[in-house]
mmCIF file of C-alpha atoms in Angstrom:
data_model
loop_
_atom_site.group_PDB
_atom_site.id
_atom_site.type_symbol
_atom_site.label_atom_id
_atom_site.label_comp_id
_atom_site.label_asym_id
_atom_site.label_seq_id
_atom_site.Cartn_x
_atom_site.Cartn_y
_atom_site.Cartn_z
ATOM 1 C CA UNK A 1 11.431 -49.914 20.532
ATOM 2 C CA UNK A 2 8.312 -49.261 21.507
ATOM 3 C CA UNK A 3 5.852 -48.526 18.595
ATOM 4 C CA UNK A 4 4.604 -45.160 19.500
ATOM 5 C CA UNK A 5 8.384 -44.569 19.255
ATOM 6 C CA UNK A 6 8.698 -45.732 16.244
ATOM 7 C CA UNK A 7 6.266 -43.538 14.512
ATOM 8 C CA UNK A 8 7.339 -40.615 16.458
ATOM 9 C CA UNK A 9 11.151 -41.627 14.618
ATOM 10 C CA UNK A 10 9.992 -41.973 11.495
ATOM 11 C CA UNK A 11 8.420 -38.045 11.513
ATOM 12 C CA UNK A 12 11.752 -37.136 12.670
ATOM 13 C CA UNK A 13 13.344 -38.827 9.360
ATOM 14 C CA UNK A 14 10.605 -36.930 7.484
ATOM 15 C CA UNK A 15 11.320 -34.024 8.755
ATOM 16 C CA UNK A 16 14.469 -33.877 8.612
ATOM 17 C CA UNK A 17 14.545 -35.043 5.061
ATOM 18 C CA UNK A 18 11.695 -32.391 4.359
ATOM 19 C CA UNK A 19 14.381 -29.618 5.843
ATOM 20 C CA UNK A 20 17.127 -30.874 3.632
ATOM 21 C CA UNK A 21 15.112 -31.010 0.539
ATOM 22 C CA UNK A 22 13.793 -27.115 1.500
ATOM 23 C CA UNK A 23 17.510 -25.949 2.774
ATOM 24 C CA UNK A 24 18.679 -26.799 -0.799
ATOM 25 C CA UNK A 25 15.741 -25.147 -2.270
ATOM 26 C CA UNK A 26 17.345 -22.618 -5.269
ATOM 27 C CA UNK A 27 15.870 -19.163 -5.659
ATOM 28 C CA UNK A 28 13.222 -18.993 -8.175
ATOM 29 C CA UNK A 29 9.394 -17.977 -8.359
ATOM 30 C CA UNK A 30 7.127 -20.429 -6.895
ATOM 31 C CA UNK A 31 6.180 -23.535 -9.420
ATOM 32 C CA UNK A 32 10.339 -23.610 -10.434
ATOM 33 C CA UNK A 33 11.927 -26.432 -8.461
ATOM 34 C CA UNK A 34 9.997 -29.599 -8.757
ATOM 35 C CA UNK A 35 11.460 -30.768 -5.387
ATOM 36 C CA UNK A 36 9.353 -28.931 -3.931
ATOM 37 C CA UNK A 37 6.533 -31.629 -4.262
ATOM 38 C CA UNK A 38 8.634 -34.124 -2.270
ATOM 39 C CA UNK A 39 9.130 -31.636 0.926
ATOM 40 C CA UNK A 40 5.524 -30.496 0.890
ATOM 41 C CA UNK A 41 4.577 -34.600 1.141
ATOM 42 C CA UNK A 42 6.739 -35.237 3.240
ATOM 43 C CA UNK A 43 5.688 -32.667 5.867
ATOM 44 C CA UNK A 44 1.789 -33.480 5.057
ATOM 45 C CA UNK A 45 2.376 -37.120 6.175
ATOM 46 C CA UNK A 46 4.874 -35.957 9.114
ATOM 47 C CA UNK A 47 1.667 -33.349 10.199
ATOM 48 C CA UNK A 48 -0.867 -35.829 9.926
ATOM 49 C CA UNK A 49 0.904 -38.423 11.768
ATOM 50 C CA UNK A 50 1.494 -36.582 14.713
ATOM 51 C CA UNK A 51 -1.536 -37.554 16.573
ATOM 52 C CA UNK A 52 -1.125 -41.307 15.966
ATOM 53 C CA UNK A 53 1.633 -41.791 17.768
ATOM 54 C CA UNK A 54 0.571 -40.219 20.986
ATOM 55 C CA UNK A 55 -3.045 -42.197 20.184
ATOM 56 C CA UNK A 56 -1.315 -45.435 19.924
ATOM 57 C CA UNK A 57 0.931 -45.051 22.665
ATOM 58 C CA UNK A 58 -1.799 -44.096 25.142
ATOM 59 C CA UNK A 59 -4.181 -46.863 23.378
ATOM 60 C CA UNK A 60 -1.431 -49.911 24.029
ATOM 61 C CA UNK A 61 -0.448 -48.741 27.374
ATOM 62 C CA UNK A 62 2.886 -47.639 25.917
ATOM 63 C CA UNK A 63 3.699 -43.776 26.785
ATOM 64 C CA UNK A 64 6.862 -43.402 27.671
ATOM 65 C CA UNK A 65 9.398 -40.121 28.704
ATOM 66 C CA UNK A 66 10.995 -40.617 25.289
ATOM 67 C CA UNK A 67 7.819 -40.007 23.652
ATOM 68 C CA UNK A 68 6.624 -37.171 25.850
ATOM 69 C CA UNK A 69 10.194 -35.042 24.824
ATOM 70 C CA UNK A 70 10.900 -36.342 21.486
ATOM 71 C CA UNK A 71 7.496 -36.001 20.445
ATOM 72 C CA UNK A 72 7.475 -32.083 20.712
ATOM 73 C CA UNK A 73 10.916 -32.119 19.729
ATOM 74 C CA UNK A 74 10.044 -33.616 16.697
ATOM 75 C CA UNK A 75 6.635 -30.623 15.838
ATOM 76 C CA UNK A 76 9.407 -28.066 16.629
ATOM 77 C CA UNK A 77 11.958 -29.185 14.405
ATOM 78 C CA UNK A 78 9.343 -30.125 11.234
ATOM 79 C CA UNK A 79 7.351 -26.278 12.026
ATOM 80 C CA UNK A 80 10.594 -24.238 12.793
ATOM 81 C CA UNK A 81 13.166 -25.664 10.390
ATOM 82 C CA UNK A 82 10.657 -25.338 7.481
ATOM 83 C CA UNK A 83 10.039 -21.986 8.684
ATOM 84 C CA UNK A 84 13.612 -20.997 8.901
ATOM 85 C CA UNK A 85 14.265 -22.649 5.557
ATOM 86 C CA UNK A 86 11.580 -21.240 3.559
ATOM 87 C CA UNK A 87 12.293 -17.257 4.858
ATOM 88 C CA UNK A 88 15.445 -17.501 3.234
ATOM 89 C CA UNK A 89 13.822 -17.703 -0.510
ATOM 90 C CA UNK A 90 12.795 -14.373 -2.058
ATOM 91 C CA UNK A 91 9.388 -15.663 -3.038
ATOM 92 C CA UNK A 92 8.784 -15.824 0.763
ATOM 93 C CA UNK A 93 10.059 -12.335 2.224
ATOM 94 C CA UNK A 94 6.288 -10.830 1.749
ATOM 95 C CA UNK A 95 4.631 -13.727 2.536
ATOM 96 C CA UNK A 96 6.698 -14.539 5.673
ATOM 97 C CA UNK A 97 7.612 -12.149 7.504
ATOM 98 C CA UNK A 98 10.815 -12.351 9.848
ATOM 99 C CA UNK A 99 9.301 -11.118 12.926
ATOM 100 C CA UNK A 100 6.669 -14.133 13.121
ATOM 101 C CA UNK A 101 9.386 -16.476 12.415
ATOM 102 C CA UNK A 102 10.860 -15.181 15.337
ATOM 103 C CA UNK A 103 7.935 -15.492 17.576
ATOM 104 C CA UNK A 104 6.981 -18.766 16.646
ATOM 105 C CA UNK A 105 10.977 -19.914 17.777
ATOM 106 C CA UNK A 106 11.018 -18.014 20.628
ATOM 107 C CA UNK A 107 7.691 -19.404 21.973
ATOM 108 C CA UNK A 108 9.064 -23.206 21.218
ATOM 109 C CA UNK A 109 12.424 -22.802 22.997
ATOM 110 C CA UNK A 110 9.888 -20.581 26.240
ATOM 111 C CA UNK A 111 7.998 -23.378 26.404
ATOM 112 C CA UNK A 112 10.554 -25.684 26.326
ATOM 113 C CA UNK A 113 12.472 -24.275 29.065
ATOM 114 C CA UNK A 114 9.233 -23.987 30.890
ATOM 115 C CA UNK A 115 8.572 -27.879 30.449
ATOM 116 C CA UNK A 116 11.967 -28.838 31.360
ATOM 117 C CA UNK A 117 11.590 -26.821 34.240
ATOM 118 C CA UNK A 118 8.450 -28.004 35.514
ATOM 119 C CA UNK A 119 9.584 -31.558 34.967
ATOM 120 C CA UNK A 120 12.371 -31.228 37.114
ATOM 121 C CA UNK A 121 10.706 -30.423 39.925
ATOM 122 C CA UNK A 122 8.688 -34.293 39.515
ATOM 123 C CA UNK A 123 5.758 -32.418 37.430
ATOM 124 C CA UNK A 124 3.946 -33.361 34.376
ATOM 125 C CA UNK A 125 4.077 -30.717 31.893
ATOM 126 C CA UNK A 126 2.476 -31.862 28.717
ATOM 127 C CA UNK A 127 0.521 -30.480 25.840
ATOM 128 C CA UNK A 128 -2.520 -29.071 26.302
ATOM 129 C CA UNK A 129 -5.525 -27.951 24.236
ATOM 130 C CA UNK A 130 -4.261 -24.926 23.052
ATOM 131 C CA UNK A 131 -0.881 -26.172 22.558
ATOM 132 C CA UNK A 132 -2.216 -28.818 20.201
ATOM 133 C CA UNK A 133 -4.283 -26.537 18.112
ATOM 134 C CA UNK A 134 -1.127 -24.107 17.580
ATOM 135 C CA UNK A 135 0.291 -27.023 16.069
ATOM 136 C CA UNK A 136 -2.206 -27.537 13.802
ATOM 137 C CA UNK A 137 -2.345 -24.496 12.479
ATOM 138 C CA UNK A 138 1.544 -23.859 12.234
ATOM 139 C CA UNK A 139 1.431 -27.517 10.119
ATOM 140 C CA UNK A 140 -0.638 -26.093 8.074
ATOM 141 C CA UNK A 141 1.018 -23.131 7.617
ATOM 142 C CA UNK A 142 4.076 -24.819 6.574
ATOM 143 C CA UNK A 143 1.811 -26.973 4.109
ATOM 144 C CA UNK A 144 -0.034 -23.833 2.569
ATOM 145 C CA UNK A 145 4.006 -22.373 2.024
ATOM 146 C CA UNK A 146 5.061 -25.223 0.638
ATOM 147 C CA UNK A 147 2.290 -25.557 -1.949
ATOM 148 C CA UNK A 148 2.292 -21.913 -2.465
ATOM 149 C CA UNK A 149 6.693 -22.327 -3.191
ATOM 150 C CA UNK A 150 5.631 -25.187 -5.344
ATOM 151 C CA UNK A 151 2.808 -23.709 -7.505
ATOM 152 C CA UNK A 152 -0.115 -23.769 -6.389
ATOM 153 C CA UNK A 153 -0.567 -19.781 -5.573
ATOM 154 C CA UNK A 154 -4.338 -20.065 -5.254
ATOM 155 C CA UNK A 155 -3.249 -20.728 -1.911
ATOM 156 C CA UNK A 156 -2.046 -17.561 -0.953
ATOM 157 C CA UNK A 157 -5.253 -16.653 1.060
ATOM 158 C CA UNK A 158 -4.279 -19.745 3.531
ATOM 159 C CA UNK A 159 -1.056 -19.083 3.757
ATOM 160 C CA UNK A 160 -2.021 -15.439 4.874
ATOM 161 C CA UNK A 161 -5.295 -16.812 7.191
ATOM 162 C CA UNK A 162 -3.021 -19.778 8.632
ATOM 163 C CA UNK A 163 -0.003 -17.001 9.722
ATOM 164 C CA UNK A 164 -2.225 -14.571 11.393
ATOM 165 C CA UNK A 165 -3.910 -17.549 13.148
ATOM 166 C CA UNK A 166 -0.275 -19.433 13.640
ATOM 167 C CA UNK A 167 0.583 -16.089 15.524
ATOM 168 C CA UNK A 168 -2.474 -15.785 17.330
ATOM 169 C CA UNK A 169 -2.844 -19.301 18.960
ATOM 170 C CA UNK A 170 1.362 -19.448 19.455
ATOM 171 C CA UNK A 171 1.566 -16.209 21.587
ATOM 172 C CA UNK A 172 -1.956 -17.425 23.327
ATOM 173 C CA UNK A 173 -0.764 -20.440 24.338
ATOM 174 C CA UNK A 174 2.833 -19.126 24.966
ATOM 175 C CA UNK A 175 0.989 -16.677 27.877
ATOM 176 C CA UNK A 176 -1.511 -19.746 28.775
ATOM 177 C CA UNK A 177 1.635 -22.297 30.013
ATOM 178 C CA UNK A 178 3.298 -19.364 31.469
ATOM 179 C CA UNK A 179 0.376 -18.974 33.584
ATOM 180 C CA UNK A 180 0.162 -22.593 34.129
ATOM 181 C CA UNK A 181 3.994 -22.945 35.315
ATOM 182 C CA UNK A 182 3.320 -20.217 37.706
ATOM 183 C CA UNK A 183 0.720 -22.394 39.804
ATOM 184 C CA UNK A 184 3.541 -24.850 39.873
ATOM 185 C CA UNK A 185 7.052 -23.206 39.441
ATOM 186 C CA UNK A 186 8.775 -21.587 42.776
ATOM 187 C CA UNK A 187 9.279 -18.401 41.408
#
């Protein structure tokens, strides 16, 4: 296995292990469950490793169709699934409202369907730009809820700045590869 691929399986293994840890999460006000600590590191090091692997692939000459679907598959389990997990705590409701949640999974499986569509005709579909920087700012989302579950509640002011923004840059790029499918797409 190619190593790109390998660091792209390894951030599915965190995760998914991040996901189980937060699925099992009890109710409780933030600061109760010290597990908490483990999810929120492992989706730091899962976030921040998602541009190596697409670096090092394109660096050693090794991208691969694997990597270009499990790659995104991987961002959309680790930012949905903790997303899904976390709404269901109490200590979340106000923070996190269901509605966003929604968008943000909605958007994911559009875009999805949109790549898989694209790429059936013979046509790249990657990530672009804004696609990238959605990411970032639903990782850090996640991260700032996580903390915030575990603790530290000065970080309620990112948690609020990074949903807004998480919102903002999923439906913009949502509309932006809808608009670039329909250059390509017989519709």
């Amino acid at each position: 296995m190619k190593i790109a691929n390998q660091i792209t399986s390894g951030r599915f293994l965190l995760s998914v292990a991040a996901i189980v840890i937060l699925a099992m999460h009890p109710e409780g006000p933030p600061g109760a469950w010290e597990y908490t600590w483990i999810a929120f590191w492992l989706i730091v090091v899962a976030s921040s490793t998602d541009a190596l692997d697409g670096y090092v692939a394109r660096a050693m000459g090794q991208t691969s169709s694997f990597g270009r679907l499990f790659d995104p598959f991987v961002d959309k389990i680790l930012v949905c699934g903790s997303l899904i997990c976390l709404l269901r705590l109490e200590s979340m409701r106000e923070l996190l409202p269901a509605w966003i949640v929604v968008v943000i999974v909605a958007r994911e499986l559009f875009v999805t369907s949109l790549r898989g569509m694209v790429e059936a005709q013979g046509k790249s579909f990657g990530a672009d730009r804004l696609g990238k920087w959605k990411m970032v700012a639903q990782c850090l989302l996640v991260g700032h809820l996580v903390a915030y579950q575990g603790g530290w509640l000065w970080t309620l002011h990112f948690c609020q700045f990074f949903l807004w923004l998480s919102l903002g840059l999923t439906v913009l790029s949502a509309l932006n590869y809808q608009r670039k499918a329909w250059h390509v797409l017989d519709y």
